[in-house]
């Protein structure tokens, strides 16, 4: 079902400042910045040199899930994302196994890929994102 890690999401207070750190100081290559109005986040994807990318997420408003995360836990790792061959099947299988899903149906992610989130209470505390490849 899984094809590999897609990206690791990091919640940040200020995307421009975080990009300066990740690109200019740490040396990751910036691939693109997207504003996701529907999800109330602005994200930047950076290359790690391999297949797994880094996603920096800044909340666009105070009611953004990222704003709530920052309030409760501060900046840091927010989720990890794995690639799946068939996201509909993965969600169906998870549901059958009693896994708590945030998204029962896939939605559109930053780069036009289908994505869905699995609730941290079913993963020992880490938000899991599925990305259709
Ligand atoms: Co993500």
XYZ file of N, CA and C and ligand atoms in Angstrom:
400
model
N 0.832 -1.208 0.000
C 0.000 0.000 0.000
C 0.868 1.261 0.000
N 1.946 1.285 0.769
C 2.805 2.474 0.847
C 3.953 2.374 -0.157
N 4.315 3.530 -0.710
C 5.385 3.551 -1.707
C 6.618 4.276 -1.185
N 6.478 4.947 -0.058
C 7.627 5.657 0.502
C 7.183 6.929 1.188
N 8.124 7.588 1.815
C 7.832 8.860 2.473
C 7.697 9.945 1.413
N 6.707 10.813 1.561
C 6.550 11.919 0.622
C 7.161 13.206 1.179
N 6.721 13.569 2.375
C 7.304 14.764 2.998
C 7.066 14.767 4.497
N 7.805 15.646 5.157
C 7.605 15.892 6.580
C 7.146 17.339 6.708
N 6.034 17.552 7.413
C 5.473 18.898 7.563
C 5.933 19.536 8.866
N 6.365 20.782 8.759
C 6.839 21.526 9.930
C 5.996 22.787 10.076
N 5.365 22.951 11.222
C 4.554 24.148 11.482
C 5.473 25.305 11.865
N 5.286 26.453 11.208
C 6.123 27.628 11.501
C 5.243 28.858 11.674
N 5.752 29.827 12.436
C 4.969 31.046 12.671
C 5.039 31.981 11.469
N 6.202 32.040 10.839
C 6.401 32.970 9.724
C 7.135 32.249 8.599
N 6.454 32.069 7.481
C 7.004 31.259 6.389
C 8.263 31.895 5.781
N 8.236 33.195 5.567
C 9.403 33.851 4.950
C 10.644 33.693 5.823
N 10.452 33.859 7.130
C 11.580 33.697 8.052
C 12.055 32.252 8.066
N 11.109 31.320 8.033
C 11.462 29.891 8.062
C 12.183 29.479 6.782
N 11.755 30.047 5.638
C 12.432 29.752 4.367
C 13.879 30.242 4.432
N 14.075 31.404 5.014
C 15.446 31.934 5.151
C 16.321 30.951 5.918
N 15.754 30.369 6.967
C 16.526 29.409 7.772
C 16.783 28.135 6.968
N 15.718 27.555 6.421
C 15.862 26.251 5.746
C 16.671 26.354 4.454
N 16.480 27.450 3.682
C 17.194 27.584 2.413
C 18.562 28.223 2.611
N 18.576 29.383 3.249
C 19.810 30.173 3.267
C 20.816 29.687 4.312
N 20.334 29.129 5.412
C 21.272 28.692 6.450
C 21.473 27.183 6.392
N 20.371 26.420 6.321
C 20.512 24.955 6.333
C 20.829 24.396 4.950
N 20.468 25.115 3.888
C 20.877 24.702 2.550
C 19.897 23.847 1.762
N 18.654 23.745 2.234
C 17.648 23.027 1.441
C 17.261 23.884 0.229
N 16.873 23.219 -0.860
C 16.488 23.945 -2.066
C 14.975 24.208 -2.059
N 14.592 25.468 -2.249
C 13.166 25.825 -2.274
C 12.564 25.403 -3.605
N 11.496 24.617 -3.552
C 10.847 24.127 -4.777
C 9.637 24.968 -5.158
N 8.925 25.481 -4.167
C 7.750 26.278 -4.487
C 6.981 26.686 -3.250
N 6.198 27.749 -3.402
C 5.351 28.248 -2.308
C 3.910 28.240 -2.803
N 2.992 27.752 -1.992
C 1.576 27.699 -2.372
C 0.720 28.294 -1.264
N -0.310 29.043 -1.668
C -1.299 29.527 -0.707
C -2.530 28.646 -0.846
N -2.895 27.961 0.241
C -4.058 27.067 0.217
C -5.164 27.715 1.046
N -5.937 28.576 0.395
C -6.959 29.364 1.092
C -7.959 28.468 1.819
N -8.364 27.393 1.157
C -9.348 26.493 1.734
C -8.859 25.869 3.047
N -7.582 25.521 3.086
C -7.018 24.916 4.299
C -6.397 25.952 5.230
N -6.468 27.228 4.821
C -5.986 28.343 5.645
C -4.513 28.232 6.014
N -3.729 27.787 5.016
C -2.284 27.710 5.229
C -1.538 28.197 3.992
N -0.314 28.655 4.258
C 0.630 28.971 3.198
C 1.767 27.976 3.397
N 2.153 27.291 2.328
C 3.165 26.246 2.485
C 4.327 26.458 1.528
N 5.483 25.976 1.932
C 6.662 25.960 1.066
C 7.188 24.542 1.039
N 7.514 24.060 -0.164
C 8.137 22.747 -0.275
C 9.616 22.914 -0.574
N 10.427 22.148 0.144
C 11.877 22.196 -0.048
C 12.394 20.798 -0.336
N 13.425 20.733 -1.154
C 14.014 19.443 -1.497
C 15.043 19.038 -0.458
N 15.030 17.759 -0.114
C 16.055 17.222 0.784
C 17.185 16.599 -0.032
N 17.053 16.652 -1.353
C 18.046 16.003 -2.210
C 17.588 14.633 -2.663
N 16.691 14.027 -1.884
C 16.128 12.726 -2.241
C 14.656 12.885 -2.573
N 13.900 11.818 -2.383
C 12.478 11.860 -2.739
C 11.626 12.553 -1.687
N 12.100 12.540 -0.446
C 11.298 13.082 0.646
C 11.524 14.582 0.778
N 10.428 15.332 0.709
C 10.549 16.778 0.799
C 10.228 17.269 2.204
N 10.502 18.555 2.418
C 10.126 19.225 3.664
C 9.020 20.205 3.295
N 7.950 20.207 4.082
C 6.857 21.159 3.867
C 6.797 22.082 5.079
N 6.975 23.367 4.857
C 6.827 24.345 5.940
C 5.422 24.917 5.846
N 4.721 25.003 6.963
C 3.329 25.480 6.960
C 3.139 26.659 7.907
N 2.629 27.756 7.340
C 2.297 28.927 8.158
C 0.781 29.132 8.127
N 0.144 29.366 9.275
C -1.308 29.592 9.265
C -1.658 30.916 8.595
N -2.781 30.944 7.868
C -3.242 32.185 7.237
C -4.183 32.963 8.147
N -4.733 32.280 9.160
C -5.637 32.959 10.090
C -5.611 32.240 11.434
N -6.216 32.878 12.425
C -6.185 32.320 13.783
C -6.998 31.047 13.928
N -7.959 30.802 13.008
C -8.764 29.586 13.108
C -8.193 28.470 12.221
N -7.006 28.676 11.698
C -6.333 27.626 10.932
C -5.881 26.515 11.884
N -5.974 25.244 11.445
C -5.489 24.149 12.294
C -4.008 24.326 12.672
N -3.249 24.958 11.793
C -1.826 25.187 12.091
C -1.668 26.214 13.221
N -2.566 27.212 13.243
C -2.525 28.200 14.321
C -2.781 27.527 15.664
N -3.738 26.593 15.663
C -4.057 25.869 16.902
C -2.871 25.009 17.346
N -2.232 24.358 16.366
C -1.068 23.527 16.661
C 0.046 24.378 17.278
N 0.323 25.538 16.670
C 1.392 26.415 17.161
C 1.099 26.887 18.579
N -0.176 27.169 18.828
C -0.592 27.627 20.148
C -0.345 26.547 21.209
N -0.688 25.302 20.847
C -0.585 24.204 21.814
C 0.821 23.634 21.938
N 1.515 23.502 20.814
C 2.783 22.768 20.836
C 3.984 23.589 20.389
N 3.744 24.770 19.812
C 4.846 25.582 19.305
C 5.322 25.094 17.949
N 6.357 25.719 17.423
C 6.877 25.324 16.114
C 7.489 23.924 16.204
N 7.393 23.189 15.115
C 7.993 21.850 15.104
C 7.283 20.934 14.131
N 7.641 19.655 14.201
C 7.073 18.673 13.273
C 5.564 18.556 13.501
N 4.808 18.729 12.432
C 3.348 18.754 12.507
C 2.737 17.478 11.953
N 3.314 16.929 10.877
C 2.814 15.675 10.310
C 3.874 15.034 9.429
N 3.678 13.757 9.133
C 4.501 13.141 8.098
C 3.568 12.553 7.054
N 4.062 12.496 5.821
C 3.216 12.097 4.708
C 3.849 10.934 3.963
N 3.029 9.922 3.697
C 3.500 8.763 2.936
C 2.758 8.687 1.605
N 3.467 8.191 0.615
C 2.876 8.009 -0.707
C 2.110 6.694 -0.735
N 0.913 6.734 -1.321
C 0.142 5.507 -1.526
C -0.247 5.399 -2.999
N -0.375 4.174 -3.448
C -0.719 3.940 -4.851
C -2.205 4.216 -5.097
N -3.040 3.888 -4.105
C -4.485 4.012 -4.269
C -5.070 4.591 -2.980
N -5.307 5.884 -2.978
C -5.717 6.553 -1.736
C -7.132 6.153 -1.317
N -8.030 5.957 -2.284
C -9.396 5.544 -1.943
C -9.380 4.190 -1.224
N -8.565 3.279 -1.739
C -8.475 1.949 -1.141
C -7.833 2.033 0.245
N -6.809 2.847 0.378
C -6.139 2.999 1.673
C -7.127 3.499 2.724
N -7.947 4.493 2.351
C -8.922 5.047 3.291
C -9.990 4.023 3.654
N -10.391 3.250 2.661
C -11.402 2.211 2.891
C -10.857 1.143 3.847
N -9.633 0.719 3.591
C -8.996 -0.295 4.439
C -8.816 0.227 5.865
N -8.367 1.467 5.979
C -8.166 2.055 7.305
C -9.488 2.093 8.067
N -10.534 2.548 7.373
C -11.851 2.679 8.001
C -12.330 1.314 8.503
N -12.113 0.302 7.666
C -12.509 -1.059 8.027
C -11.770 -1.550 9.268
N -10.527 -1.060 9.429
C -9.707 -1.478 10.572
C -9.896 -0.582 11.789
N -10.896 0.302 11.740
C -11.215 1.126 12.896
C -10.304 2.326 13.080
N -9.576 2.700 12.039
C -8.691 3.859 12.111
C -9.531 5.135 12.016
N -9.243 6.116 12.871
C -9.978 7.384 12.836
C -9.418 8.287 11.747
N -10.287 8.643 10.805
C -9.861 9.464 9.679
C -10.332 10.901 9.866
N -9.500 11.856 9.489
C -9.940 13.252 9.452
C -10.680 13.479 8.136
N -10.155 12.901 7.061
C -10.800 12.990 5.749
C -11.257 11.609 5.300
N -12.552 11.434 5.193
C -13.072 10.153 4.713
C -12.924 10.037 3.207
N -12.900 11.209 2.566
C -12.698 11.269 1.114
C -11.433 12.077 0.846
N -10.695 11.719 -0.217
C -9.500 12.496 -0.545
C -9.861 13.919 -0.946
N -8.941 14.850 -0.677
C -9.121 16.227 -1.153
C -7.880 16.616 -1.943
N -7.916 17.801 -2.558
C -6.789 18.218 -3.387
C -5.705 18.869 -2.550
N -4.495 18.399 -2.706
C -3.362 18.965 -1.963
C -2.684 20.074 -2.738
N -1.540 20.481 -2.228
C -0.831 21.652 -2.753
C -0.481 21.530 -4.237
N -0.075 20.367 -4.672
C 0.395 20.249 -6.047
C -0.572 19.460 -6.926
N -1.867 19.576 -6.610
C -2.884 18.913 -7.412
C -2.954 17.407 -7.181
N -2.280 16.944 -6.116
C -2.344 15.517 -5.794
C -3.471 15.287 -4.798
N -4.051 14.086 -4.824
C -5.073 13.743 -3.835
C -4.395 13.455 -2.496
N -4.940 14.030 -1.433
C -4.403 13.789 -0.096
C -5.531 13.509 0.880
N -5.189 12.931 2.035
C -6.155 12.737 3.117
C -5.372 12.612 4.421
N -5.985 13.073 5.514
C -5.323 13.014 6.819
C -5.959 11.950 7.715
N -5.088 11.288 8.476
C -5.495 10.295 9.467
C -5.291 10.919 10.847
N -6.257 10.741 11.728
C -6.212 11.387 13.044
C -5.063 10.866 13.909
N -4.378 11.786 14.620
C -3.248 11.371 15.478
C -3.630 10.346 16.544
N -4.906 10.299 16.909
C -5.275 9.341 17.962
C -5.190 7.895 17.465
N -5.111 7.722 16.158
C -4.952 6.376 15.609
C -3.506 6.060 15.231
N -2.591 7.003 15.476
C -1.197 6.802 15.048
C -0.205 7.050 16.181
N -0.680 6.955 17.406
C 0.182 7.232 18.555
C 0.706 8.665 18.577
N -0.173 9.576 18.152
C 0.122 10.988 18.421
C 0.695 11.828 17.302
N 0.848 11.264 16.096
C 1.368 12.074 14.985
C 0.356 12.104 13.858
N 0.062 13.300 13.383
C -0.830 13.441 12.237
C -0.187 12.783 11.013
N -0.953 11.930 10.349
C -0.448 11.196 9.176
C -1.203 11.660 7.938
N -0.454 11.995 6.902
C -1.049 12.413 5.636
C -0.774 11.349 4.581
N -1.792 10.997 3.839
C -1.625 10.090 2.701
C -1.582 10.937 1.437
N -0.661 10.640 0.563
C -0.539 11.361 -0.708
C -0.597 10.357 -1.828
N -1.541 10.587 -2.753
C -1.679 9.692 -3.900
C -0.570 9.975 -4.909
N 0.089 8.919 -5.347
C 1.187 9.103 -6.319
C 0.733 8.699 -7.692
Co 1.666 17.816 4.114
